[in-house]
Structure formats: C-alpha cells, structure tokens
Coordinates of C-alpha atoms (C1' of nucleotides) in Angstrom, one line a residue:
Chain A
X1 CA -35.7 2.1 5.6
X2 CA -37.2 -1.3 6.4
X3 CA -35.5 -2.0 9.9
X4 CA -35.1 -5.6 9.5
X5 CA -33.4 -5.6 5.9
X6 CA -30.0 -4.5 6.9
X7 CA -26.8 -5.0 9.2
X8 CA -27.0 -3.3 12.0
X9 CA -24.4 -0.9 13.5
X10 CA -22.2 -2.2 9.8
X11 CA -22.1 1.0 7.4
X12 CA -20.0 1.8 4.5
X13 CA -18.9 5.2 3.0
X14 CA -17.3 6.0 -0.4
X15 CA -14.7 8.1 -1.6
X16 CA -16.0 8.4 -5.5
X17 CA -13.1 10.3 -7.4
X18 CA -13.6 12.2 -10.8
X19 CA -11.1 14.3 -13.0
X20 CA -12.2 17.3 -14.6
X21 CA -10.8 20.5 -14.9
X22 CA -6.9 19.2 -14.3
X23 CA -8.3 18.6 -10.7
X24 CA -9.2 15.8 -8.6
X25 CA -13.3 15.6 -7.3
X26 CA -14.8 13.7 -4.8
X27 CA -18.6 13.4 -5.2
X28 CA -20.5 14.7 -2.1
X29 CA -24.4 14.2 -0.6
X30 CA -26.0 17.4 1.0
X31 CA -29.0 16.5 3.5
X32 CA -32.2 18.1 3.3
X33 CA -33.0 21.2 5.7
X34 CA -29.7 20.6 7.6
X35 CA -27.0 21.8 5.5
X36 CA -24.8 18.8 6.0
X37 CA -22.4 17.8 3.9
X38 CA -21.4 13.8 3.8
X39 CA -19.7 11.1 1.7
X40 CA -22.1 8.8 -0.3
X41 CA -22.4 6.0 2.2
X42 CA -25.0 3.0 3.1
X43 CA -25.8 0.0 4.6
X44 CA -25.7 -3.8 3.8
X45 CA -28.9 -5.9 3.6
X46 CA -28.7 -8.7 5.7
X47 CA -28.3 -11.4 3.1
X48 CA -25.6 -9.3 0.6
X49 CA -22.0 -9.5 0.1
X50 CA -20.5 -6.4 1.7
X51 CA -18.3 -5.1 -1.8
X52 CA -21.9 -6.2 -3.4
X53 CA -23.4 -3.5 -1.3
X54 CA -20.7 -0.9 -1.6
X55 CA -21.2 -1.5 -5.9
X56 CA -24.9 -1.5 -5.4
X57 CA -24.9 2.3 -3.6
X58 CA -22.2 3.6 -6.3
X59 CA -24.6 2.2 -9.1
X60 CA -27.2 4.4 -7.7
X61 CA -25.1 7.9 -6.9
X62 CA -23.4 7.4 -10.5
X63 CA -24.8 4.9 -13.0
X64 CA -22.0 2.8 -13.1
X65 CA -20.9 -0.7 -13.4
X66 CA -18.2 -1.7 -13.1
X67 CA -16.0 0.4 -11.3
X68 CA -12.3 0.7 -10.1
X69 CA -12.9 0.1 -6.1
X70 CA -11.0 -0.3 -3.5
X71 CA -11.4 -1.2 0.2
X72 CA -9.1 0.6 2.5
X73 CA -9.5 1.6 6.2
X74 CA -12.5 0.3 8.6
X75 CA -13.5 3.6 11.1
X76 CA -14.8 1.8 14.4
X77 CA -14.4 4.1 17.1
X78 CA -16.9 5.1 19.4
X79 CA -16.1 8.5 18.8
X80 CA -17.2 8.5 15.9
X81 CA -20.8 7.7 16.7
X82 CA -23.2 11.1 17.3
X83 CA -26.5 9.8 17.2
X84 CA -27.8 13.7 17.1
X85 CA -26.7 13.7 13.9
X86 CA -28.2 10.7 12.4
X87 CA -31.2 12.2 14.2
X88 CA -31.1 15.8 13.0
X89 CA -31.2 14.3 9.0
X90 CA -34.2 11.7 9.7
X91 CA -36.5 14.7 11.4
X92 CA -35.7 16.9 8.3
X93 CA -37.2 14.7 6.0
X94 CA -40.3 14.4 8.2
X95 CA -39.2 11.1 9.9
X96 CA -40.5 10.6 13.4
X97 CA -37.3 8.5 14.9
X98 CA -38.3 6.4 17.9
X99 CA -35.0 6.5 20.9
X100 CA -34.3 2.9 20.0
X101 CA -34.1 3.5 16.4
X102 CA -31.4 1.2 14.2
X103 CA -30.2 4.2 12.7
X104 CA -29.1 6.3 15.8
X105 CA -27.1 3.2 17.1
X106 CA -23.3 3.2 16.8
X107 CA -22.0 2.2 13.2
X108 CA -18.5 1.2 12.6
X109 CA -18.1 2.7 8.4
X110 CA -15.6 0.3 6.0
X111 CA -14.7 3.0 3.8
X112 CA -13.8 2.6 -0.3
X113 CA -12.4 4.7 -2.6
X114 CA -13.4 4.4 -6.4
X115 CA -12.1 5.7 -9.5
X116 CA -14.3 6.9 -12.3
X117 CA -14.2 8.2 -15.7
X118 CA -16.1 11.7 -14.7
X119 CA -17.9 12.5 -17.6
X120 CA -19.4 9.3 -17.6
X121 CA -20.9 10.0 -14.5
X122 CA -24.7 10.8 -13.6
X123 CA -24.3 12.1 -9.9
X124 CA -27.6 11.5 -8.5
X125 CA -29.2 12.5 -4.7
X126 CA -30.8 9.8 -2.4
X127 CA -34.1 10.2 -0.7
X128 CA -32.6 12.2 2.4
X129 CA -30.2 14.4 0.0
X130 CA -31.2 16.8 -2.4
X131 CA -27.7 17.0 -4.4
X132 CA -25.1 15.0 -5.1
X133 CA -22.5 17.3 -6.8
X134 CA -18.5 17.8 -7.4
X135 CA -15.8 19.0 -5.6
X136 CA -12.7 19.6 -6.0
X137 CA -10.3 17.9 -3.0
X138 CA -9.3 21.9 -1.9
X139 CA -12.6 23.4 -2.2
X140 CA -14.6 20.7 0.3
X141 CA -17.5 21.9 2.2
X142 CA -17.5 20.7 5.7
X143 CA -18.3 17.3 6.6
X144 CA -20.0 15.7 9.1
X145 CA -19.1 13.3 11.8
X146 CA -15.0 11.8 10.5
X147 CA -15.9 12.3 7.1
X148 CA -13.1 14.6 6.2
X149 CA -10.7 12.2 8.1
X150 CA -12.0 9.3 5.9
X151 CA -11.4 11.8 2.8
X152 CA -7.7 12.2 3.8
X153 CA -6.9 8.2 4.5
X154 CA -8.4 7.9 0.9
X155 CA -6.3 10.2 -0.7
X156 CA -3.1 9.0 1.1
X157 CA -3.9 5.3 0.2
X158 CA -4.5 6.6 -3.2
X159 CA -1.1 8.1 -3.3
X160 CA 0.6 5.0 -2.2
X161 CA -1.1 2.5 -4.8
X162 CA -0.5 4.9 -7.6
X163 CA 3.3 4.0 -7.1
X164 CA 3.0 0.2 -7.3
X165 CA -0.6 -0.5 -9.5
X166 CA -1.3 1.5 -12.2
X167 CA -4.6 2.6 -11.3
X168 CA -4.3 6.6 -12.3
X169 CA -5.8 5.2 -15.6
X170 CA -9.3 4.5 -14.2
X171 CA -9.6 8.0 -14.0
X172 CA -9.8 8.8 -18.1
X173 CA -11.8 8.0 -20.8
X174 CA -10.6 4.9 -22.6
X175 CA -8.3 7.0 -24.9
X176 CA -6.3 9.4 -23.8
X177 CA -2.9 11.1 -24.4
X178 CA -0.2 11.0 -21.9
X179 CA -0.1 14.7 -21.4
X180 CA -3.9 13.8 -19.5
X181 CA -2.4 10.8 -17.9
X182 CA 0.8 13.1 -16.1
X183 CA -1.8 15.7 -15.0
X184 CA -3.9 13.0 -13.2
X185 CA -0.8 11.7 -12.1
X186 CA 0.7 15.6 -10.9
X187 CA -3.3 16.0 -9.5
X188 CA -2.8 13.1 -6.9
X189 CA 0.4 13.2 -6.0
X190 CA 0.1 16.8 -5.9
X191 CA 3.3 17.5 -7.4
X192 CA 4.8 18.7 -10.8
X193 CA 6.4 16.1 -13.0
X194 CA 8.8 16.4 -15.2
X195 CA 7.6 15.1 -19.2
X196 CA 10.6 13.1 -20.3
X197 CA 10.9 11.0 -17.3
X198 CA 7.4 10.3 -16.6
X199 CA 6.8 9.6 -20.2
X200 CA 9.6 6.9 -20.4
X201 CA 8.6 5.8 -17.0
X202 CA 5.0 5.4 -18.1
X203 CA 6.1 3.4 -21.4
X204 CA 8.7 1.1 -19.8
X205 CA 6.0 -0.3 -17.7
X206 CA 4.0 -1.8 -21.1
X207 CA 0.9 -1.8 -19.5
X208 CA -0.1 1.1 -22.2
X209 CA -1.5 0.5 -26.0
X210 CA -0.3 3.1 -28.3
X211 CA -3.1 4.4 -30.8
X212 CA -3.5 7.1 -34.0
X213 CA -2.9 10.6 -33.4
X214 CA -5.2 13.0 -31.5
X215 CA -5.8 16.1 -33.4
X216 CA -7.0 18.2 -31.4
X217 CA -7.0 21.8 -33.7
X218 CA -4.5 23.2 -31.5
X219 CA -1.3 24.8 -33.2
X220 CA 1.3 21.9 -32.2
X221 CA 2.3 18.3 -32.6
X222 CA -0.7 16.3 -32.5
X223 CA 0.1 13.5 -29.5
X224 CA -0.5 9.6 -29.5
X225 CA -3.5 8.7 -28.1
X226 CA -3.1 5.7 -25.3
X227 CA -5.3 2.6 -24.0
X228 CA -4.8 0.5 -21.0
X229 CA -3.5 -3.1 -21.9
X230 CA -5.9 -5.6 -20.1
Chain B
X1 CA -20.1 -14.3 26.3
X2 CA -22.9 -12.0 27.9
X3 CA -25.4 -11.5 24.7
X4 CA -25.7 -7.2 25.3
X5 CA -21.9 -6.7 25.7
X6 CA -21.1 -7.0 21.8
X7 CA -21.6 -5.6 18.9
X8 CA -23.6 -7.6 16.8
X9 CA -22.7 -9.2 13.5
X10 CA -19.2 -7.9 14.3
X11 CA -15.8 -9.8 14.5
X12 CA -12.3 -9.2 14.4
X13 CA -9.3 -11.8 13.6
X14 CA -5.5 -11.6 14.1
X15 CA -2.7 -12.7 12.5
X16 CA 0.1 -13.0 14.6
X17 CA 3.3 -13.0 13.2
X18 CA 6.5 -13.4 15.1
X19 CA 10.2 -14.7 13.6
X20 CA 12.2 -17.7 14.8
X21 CA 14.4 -20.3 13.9
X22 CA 14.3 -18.1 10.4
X23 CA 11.1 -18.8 10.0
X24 CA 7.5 -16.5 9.8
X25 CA 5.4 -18.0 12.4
X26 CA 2.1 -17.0 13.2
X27 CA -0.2 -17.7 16.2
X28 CA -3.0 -20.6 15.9
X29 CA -5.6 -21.5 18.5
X30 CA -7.2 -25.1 18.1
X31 CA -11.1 -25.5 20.0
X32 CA -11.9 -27.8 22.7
X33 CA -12.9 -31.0 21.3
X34 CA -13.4 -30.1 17.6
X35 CA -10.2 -30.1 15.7
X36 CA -10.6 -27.0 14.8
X37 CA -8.0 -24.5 14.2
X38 CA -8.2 -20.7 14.0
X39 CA -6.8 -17.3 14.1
X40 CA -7.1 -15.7 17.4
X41 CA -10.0 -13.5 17.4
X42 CA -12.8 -11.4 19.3
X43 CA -15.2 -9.0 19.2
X44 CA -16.5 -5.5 20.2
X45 CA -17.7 -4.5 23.4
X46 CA -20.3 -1.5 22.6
X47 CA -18.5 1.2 24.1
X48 CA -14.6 0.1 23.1
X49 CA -13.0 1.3 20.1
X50 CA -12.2 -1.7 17.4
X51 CA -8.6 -0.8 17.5
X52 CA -9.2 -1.1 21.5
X53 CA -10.8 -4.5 20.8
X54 CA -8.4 -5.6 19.1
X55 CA -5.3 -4.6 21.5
X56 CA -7.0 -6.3 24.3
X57 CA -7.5 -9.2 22.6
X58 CA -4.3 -9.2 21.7
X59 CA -2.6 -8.5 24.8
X60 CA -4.8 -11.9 26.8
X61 CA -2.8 -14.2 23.7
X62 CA 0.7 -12.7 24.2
X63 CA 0.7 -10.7 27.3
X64 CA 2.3 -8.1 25.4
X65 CA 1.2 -4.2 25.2
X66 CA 2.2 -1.8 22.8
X67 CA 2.2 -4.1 19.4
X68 CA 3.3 -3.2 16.1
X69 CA -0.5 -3.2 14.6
X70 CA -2.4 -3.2 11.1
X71 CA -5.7 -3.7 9.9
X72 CA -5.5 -4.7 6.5
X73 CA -8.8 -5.7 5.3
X74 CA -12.6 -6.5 6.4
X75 CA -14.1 -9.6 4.7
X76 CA -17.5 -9.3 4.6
X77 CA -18.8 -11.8 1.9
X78 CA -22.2 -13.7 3.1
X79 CA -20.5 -17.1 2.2
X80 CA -18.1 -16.9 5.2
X81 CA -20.6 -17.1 7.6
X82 CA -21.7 -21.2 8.7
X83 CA -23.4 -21.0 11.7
X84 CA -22.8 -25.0 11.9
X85 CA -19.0 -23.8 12.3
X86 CA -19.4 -21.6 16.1
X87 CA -22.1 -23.7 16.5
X88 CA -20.1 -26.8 17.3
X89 CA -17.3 -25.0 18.9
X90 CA -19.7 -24.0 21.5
X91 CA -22.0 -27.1 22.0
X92 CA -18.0 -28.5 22.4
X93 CA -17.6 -26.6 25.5
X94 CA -20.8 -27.5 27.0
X95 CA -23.1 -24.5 25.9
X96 CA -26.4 -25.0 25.2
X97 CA -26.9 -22.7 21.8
X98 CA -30.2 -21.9 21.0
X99 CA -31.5 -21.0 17.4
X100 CA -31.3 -17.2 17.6
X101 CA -27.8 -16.8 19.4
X102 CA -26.2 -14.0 18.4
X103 CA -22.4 -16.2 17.9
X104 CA -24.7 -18.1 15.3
X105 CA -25.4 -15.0 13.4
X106 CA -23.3 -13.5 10.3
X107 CA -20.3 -11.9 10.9
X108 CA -18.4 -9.2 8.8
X109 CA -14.5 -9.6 10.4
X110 CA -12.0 -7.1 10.5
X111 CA -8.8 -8.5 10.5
X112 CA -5.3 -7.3 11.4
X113 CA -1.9 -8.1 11.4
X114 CA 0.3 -7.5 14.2
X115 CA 4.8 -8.3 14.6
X116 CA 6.2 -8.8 17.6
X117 CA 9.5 -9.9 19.2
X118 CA 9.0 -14.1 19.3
X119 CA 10.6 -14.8 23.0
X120 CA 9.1 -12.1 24.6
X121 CA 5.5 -14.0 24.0
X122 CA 3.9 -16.1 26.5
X123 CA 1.0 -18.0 24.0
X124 CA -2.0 -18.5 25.7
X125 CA -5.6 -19.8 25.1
X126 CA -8.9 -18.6 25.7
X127 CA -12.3 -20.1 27.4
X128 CA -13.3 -22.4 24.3
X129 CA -9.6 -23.3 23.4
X130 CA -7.3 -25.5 24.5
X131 CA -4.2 -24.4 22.7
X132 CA -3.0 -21.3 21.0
X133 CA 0.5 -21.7 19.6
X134 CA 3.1 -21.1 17.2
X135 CA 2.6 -22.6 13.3
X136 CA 5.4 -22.1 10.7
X137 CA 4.0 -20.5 7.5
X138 CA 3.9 -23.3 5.6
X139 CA 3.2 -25.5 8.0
X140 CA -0.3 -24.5 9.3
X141 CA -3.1 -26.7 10.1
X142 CA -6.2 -26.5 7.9
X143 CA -7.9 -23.1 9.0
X144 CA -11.7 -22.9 9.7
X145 CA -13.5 -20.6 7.3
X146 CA -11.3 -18.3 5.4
X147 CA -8.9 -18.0 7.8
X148 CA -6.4 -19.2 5.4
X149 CA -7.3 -16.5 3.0
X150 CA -7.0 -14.1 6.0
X151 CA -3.2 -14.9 6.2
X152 CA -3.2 -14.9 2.8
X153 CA -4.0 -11.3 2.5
X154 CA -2.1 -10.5 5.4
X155 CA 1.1 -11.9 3.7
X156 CA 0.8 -9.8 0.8
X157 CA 0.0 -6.5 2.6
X158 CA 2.9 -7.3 5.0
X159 CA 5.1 -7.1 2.1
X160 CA 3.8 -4.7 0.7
X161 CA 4.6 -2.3 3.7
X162 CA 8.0 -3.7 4.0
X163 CA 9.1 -1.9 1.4
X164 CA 7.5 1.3 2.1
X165 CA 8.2 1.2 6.0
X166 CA 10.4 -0.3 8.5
X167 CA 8.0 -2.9 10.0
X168 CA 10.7 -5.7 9.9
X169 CA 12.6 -4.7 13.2
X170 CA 9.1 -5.0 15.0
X171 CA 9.6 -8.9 14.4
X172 CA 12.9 -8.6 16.0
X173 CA 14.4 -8.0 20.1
X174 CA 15.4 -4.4 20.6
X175 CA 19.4 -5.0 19.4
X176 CA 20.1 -7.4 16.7
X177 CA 22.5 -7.5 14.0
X178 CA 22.4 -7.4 10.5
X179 CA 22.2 -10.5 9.5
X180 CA 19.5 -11.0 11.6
X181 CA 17.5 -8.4 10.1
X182 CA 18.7 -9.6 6.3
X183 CA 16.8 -13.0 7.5
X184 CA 14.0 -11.3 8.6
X185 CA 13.3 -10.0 5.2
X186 CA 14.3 -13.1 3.4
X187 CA 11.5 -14.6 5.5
X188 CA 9.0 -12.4 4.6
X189 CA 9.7 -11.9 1.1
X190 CA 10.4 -15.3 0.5
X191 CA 13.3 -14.5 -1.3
X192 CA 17.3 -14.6 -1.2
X193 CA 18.6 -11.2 -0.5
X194 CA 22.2 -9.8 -1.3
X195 CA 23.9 -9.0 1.9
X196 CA 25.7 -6.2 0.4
X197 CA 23.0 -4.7 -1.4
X198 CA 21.3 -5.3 1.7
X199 CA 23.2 -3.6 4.0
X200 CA 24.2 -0.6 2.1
X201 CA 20.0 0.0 1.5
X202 CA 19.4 0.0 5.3
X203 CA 22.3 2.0 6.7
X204 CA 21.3 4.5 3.7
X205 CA 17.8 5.0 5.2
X206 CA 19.3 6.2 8.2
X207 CA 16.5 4.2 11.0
X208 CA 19.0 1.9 12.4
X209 CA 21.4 3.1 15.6
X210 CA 24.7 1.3 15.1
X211 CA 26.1 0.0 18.8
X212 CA 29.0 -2.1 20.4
X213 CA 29.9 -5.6 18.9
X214 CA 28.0 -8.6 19.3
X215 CA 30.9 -11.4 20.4
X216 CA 28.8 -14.5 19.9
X217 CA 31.5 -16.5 20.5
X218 CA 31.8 -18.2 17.2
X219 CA 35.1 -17.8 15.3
X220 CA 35.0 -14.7 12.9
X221 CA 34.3 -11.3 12.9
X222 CA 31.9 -10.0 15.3
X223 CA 29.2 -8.3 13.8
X224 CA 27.5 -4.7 15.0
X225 CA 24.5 -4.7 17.1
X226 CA 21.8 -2.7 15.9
X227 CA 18.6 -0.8 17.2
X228 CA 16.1 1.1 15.0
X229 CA 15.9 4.7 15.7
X230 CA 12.5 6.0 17.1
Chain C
dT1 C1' 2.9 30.3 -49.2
dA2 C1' 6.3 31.1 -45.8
dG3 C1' 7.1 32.2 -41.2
dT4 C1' 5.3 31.6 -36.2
dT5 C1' 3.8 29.2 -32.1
dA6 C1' 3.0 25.7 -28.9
dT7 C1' 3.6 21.1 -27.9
dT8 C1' 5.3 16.5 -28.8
dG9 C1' 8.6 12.4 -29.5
dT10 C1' 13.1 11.3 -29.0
dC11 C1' 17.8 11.6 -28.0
dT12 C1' 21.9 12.6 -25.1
dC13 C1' 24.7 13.0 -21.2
dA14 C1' 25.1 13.5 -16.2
dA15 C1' 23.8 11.9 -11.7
dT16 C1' 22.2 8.5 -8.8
dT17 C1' 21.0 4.0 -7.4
dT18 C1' 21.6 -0.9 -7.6
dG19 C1' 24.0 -5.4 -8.8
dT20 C1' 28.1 -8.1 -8.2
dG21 C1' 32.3 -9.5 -6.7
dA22 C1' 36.7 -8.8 -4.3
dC23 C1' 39.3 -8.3 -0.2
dA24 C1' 41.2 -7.2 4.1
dA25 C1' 39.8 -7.4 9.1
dT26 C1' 38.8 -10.1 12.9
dA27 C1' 37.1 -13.5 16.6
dA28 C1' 37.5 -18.0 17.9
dT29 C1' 39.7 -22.6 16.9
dA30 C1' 43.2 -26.1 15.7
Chain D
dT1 C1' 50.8 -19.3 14.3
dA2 C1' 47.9 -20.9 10.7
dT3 C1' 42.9 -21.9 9.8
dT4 C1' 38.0 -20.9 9.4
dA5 C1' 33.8 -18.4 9.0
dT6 C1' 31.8 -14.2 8.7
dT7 C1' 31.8 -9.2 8.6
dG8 C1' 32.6 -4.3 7.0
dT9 C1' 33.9 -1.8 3.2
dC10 C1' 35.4 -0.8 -1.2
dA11 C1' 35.4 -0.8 -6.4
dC12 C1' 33.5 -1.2 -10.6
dA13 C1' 29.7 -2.4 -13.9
dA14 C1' 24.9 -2.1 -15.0
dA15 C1' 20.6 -0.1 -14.7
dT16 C1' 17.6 3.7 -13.6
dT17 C1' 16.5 8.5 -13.2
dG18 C1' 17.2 13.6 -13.7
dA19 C1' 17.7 17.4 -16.8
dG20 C1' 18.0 19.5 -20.9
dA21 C1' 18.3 19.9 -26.1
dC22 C1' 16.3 19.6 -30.4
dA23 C1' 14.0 18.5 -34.5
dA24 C1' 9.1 17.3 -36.0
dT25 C1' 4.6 18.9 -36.6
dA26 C1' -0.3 20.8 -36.6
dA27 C1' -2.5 24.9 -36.9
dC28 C1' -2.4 29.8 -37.1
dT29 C1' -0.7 34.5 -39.1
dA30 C1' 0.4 37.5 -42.4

DNA sequence: TAGTTATTGTCTCAATTTGTGACAATAATA
DNA sequence: TATTATTGTCACAAATTGAGACAATAACTA
C-alpha cells in the first residue's frame, strides 16, 4: 500500500459474474474482523492504463486472462465517500492509518462488469479479505458503501447488451448445448423463454458453430453441442 | 484555477449535441492563441458530485439547466495524457506553469453526452478560450488528444440509446412535427428513414402528444404539431 | 428385446410487426 | 379553379415471432 504508486481519489470496482447451478453469481470480498461485505475493487498505479488495472485485479481474484469486460457506469458522488469505513477495514488488519491517509480520501469508483466461464475460476482473497466466495444475485450479503447500487446498474446494463451483442456466451465453457445457453439467457433476463423461438432466434443470428452430439447418459435425445464463431 | 479546489488527476469532457439546419452539431471551444480545439470540459470541486460537475459546467457553455445528460464512458489510458498539450494552453494565457502543476498531471476523463434544443443556446467561452461554438459532424476541426475518439464513442452510444429510448425529442423545441423528428433520426443514424414506417413506429410507442396544426405557410397540407409526453 | 421416459430438432400455422406503395386530403399558389 | 408539395392514412406483401405439434432418439425398465 505504497502511497505514492497509485491514483489518488481514482478507484475501480468489478462486477465478476459466474453461472453455476442455473443461477447467476457475482464474486464477493469479505474484510477481516469487520464483517463487511464488498465487490472486488482497486486502484490504478500511477503509470497504468486504467482497463490494464481493472484486468490486472481480476487476474488476481480469478486467475484469468483474458476476460469478457466491460466498462459501464463511473460512481462520483460525494455521498458515496465514508472514510469510517475505509478506516474500520485498515485497523482490522492491524494498520495504524494517519487522518491524512490516501486511502480515507474521497474516491470516485469506474465500475466493470465481466463475464467468466465459472468453473474455470480460482476465487482468491486479497491481503485485507479473508474470502472471496459466490453468490448467487438473490442471496447477496450486504454491502458496503453503494456497492449493491453498483450490483444493480451491472445487471441492468447486462440486460440491455444481451439484446444487441451476444455476450451471454462468455458465460459457458467453450462447448455447450443450447438448452445451457437459454438458461443463462432465462438467468439474466430473469424470465422464462420459450425453446422453439429462442432456438431459431439463437441460430438465425450465425454467430454459433454447431458440433457432435453431447451424450450426456440421460434417457433422451442427446443435443448438439455449440461454439461461438470468432 | 485554485490548486486545493479539484480533484486531482480528474477530468470531465462534454459532447454537446444539438440539431440544425438537419444537421448533428456539437459544441467546440478553440484556446487563446494556440489553435487548439476542444470539447468543452472541467473538473471536480472536492465536495460536488461529478454529475454536479458536470451540469455546472454545462450550464456556464449554454446557459441552460435541466439537460438531457449521459455519461457514456471514462478513458483512462496513460497515453492520453501530454502535459506539453495544457501546458501550452496555459503559458497562452499568460500563466506561469511550474513543473509540478497539478493541470500538468495525468488525467482519467469522464465524458458525457448531453441534447439540447439548438436556439435556445447562447455558446459561450471560458477564461482560456476565446471561442466555443457550433461544428457540423463532419465538419470538425482537428481535436486535441482523443477528443475525436470521445465523439466517436459518444456517436455510437447515442445511437445506441435511440433505439431503446426516446432521447431524439431532447434535440428538438417543445412542439415540432413529424418530419422534423424523422430528420432528427436520419441525422443521427445517418441513414434514410421511411416516413411511413416512421411514423406508424412512433405514434405506436405512445410518447408523443398530438396538438393543433402547424400552418407554415407553404402550399400543402399542414402537418400536426407534436410534444413528447412526460 | 420391446416398451417407457424425457428431451431434442424440426415443422406448421397463426399472430404480429415491418416494408412498400398508393391515394385522397389539404394549404397555399398560379 | 387548377396546380403543387406535402401530409395522414390505408392496404397489401414480406418478414419475424408466438405457440404448439410431432417424430426422433438415448437410456432406462421389465
């Protein structure tokens, strides 16, 4: 926490989702001692592209290169800035924090969303957090400071991409069937679809590679299995 | 430009569009003896909220309150920022910069887009610029930075949302006709629309107030005046 | 081995939306 | 009174989407 290597008052938070269990997750830090609840977030050295240091803190809560990511909404009121907070998490991990400190100073957050296969996934804690876990987008613990707000501008953005880029995809494993693609589908949108139309909707689009069968040693039809063109 | 007023390493930029002539115009300041040309732009005072930032920024160019506002994107790559660039705008206006001056540092920028009603703008400058004015789309000067990329991106997110939401009658006066709002459209999209199809897919989303005639003294028909509901 | 079960791929027809042109209505002009 | 330019509306074709039907099939059951 070298004061002079990063942005001041410039921090970013993430909105990492996963599929698993016909349910969208969103990965979430919990603080030592404090039992607060945040997004995966950072800050930006001084000499680094901002989406370089948005990849470089996913790399290090999931593994990953190369993710689907996506800029959406900059949170820059002064609302938003509790320094108590920022304080309370330092002190817990045995930090004496000086009044002036960088880190109690008012932040404005660019927030990202990114879409990842989940069982490719290695969620791992930082040095102030002792997990970095699941949950599913109903079952959230609360959040500190806008956190929750950020979550919900996510989601929505999420919702309204889905409808012109075909980004559900970055959500499976490189193969999968299209029964898996609807339920991620039916999982953001929160909505039933109906098979037939989103099926024909899915294929007229001819962004999807059709593959061998998938049998999976259930008592039915074994289904195509699908890739993403490009 | 009192140094403790801002925030730091923090910018924002506005695109400006308004509609005339049926044409998209945008708003364009050009510095004191430099040649240069920019959007119009600011920054954060330490207790304002961005969004407030940005209003009152935008309100000293137009004189108008209440905008139709967006932020679409924060650019935040280290290559945008030449302190040689602010450097010479200031020197221009007869301040003496020194090394460390926090104008001189990197800046992340938030930028928005914002529509309003063309005649009801009166386009004025600011301390280090001698003009702010109207530019045709394709007919701006060369941009400083990546300005030009700025209106790029607000472009595409502008019709984007046009699609999705009504944002075109924010470019127009409170009553206008039809046709007027067809060339709105065509502007933006840079397309020919068909007025039929046109007209039947805007009545059908049920936003626009029909009221008396319009006589404009030309010889045909007289077309309704319109007003968008809300 | 023949029937059963659950799900899949595909087809059909109806309903809705969109593309395209036609045409009468009308405000001012000649 | 005819002419002109544009508007509001209608009609029909084309395309897209909604909704269901049905045969195909992989594995299980008996």
């Amino acid at each position: 926490m070298e004061e002079k290597r990063y942005l001041p008052h410039i921090a970013y938070d993430s909105v990492i989702f996963g599929f698993s269990g016909n349910q969208l997750k969103i990965l979430i830090m919990k603080y030592h001692n404090t039992g607060l609840f945040a997004l995966p977030g950072g800050f930006v050295k001084m000499d680094e592209d901002l989406n370089a240091a948005v990849r470089r803190g996913l790399k290090e809560r999931t593994g990953l290169d190369n993710i689907y990511l996506e800029q959406f909404y900059t949170f820059g009121d002064v609302a938003r800035y509790q320094s108590g907070v920022m304080k309370t998490i330092l002190e817990a991990n045995g930090y004496s924090v000086p009044e002036n400190h960088w880190m109690l100073d008012r932040f404005i957050s660019i927030a990202y969303y990114a879409l990842i296969n989940y069982d490719k996934v290695v969620p791992t804690p930082d040095a102030l957090s002792d997990s970095c876990d699941w949950y599913a987008l109903d079952k959230l613990p609360p959040l500190m400071q806008d956190h929750r707000l950020i979550v919900e501008k996510a989601l929505q953005t999420l919702r309204d991409n889905l409808e012109r880029k075909l980004v559900g995809v970055n959500l499976l494993p490189p193969l999968f069937t299209m029964n898996e693609l609807q339920k991620v589908y039916e999982a953001i949108l929160g909505e039933k679809l109906r098979r037939t139309t989103f099926q024909r909707k899915m294929l007229s689009l001819n962004f999807l590679q059709r593959h061998d069968k998938q049998y999976s040693g259930k008592a039915h039809k074994a289904p195509y299995l699908y890739s993403f063109k490009q």
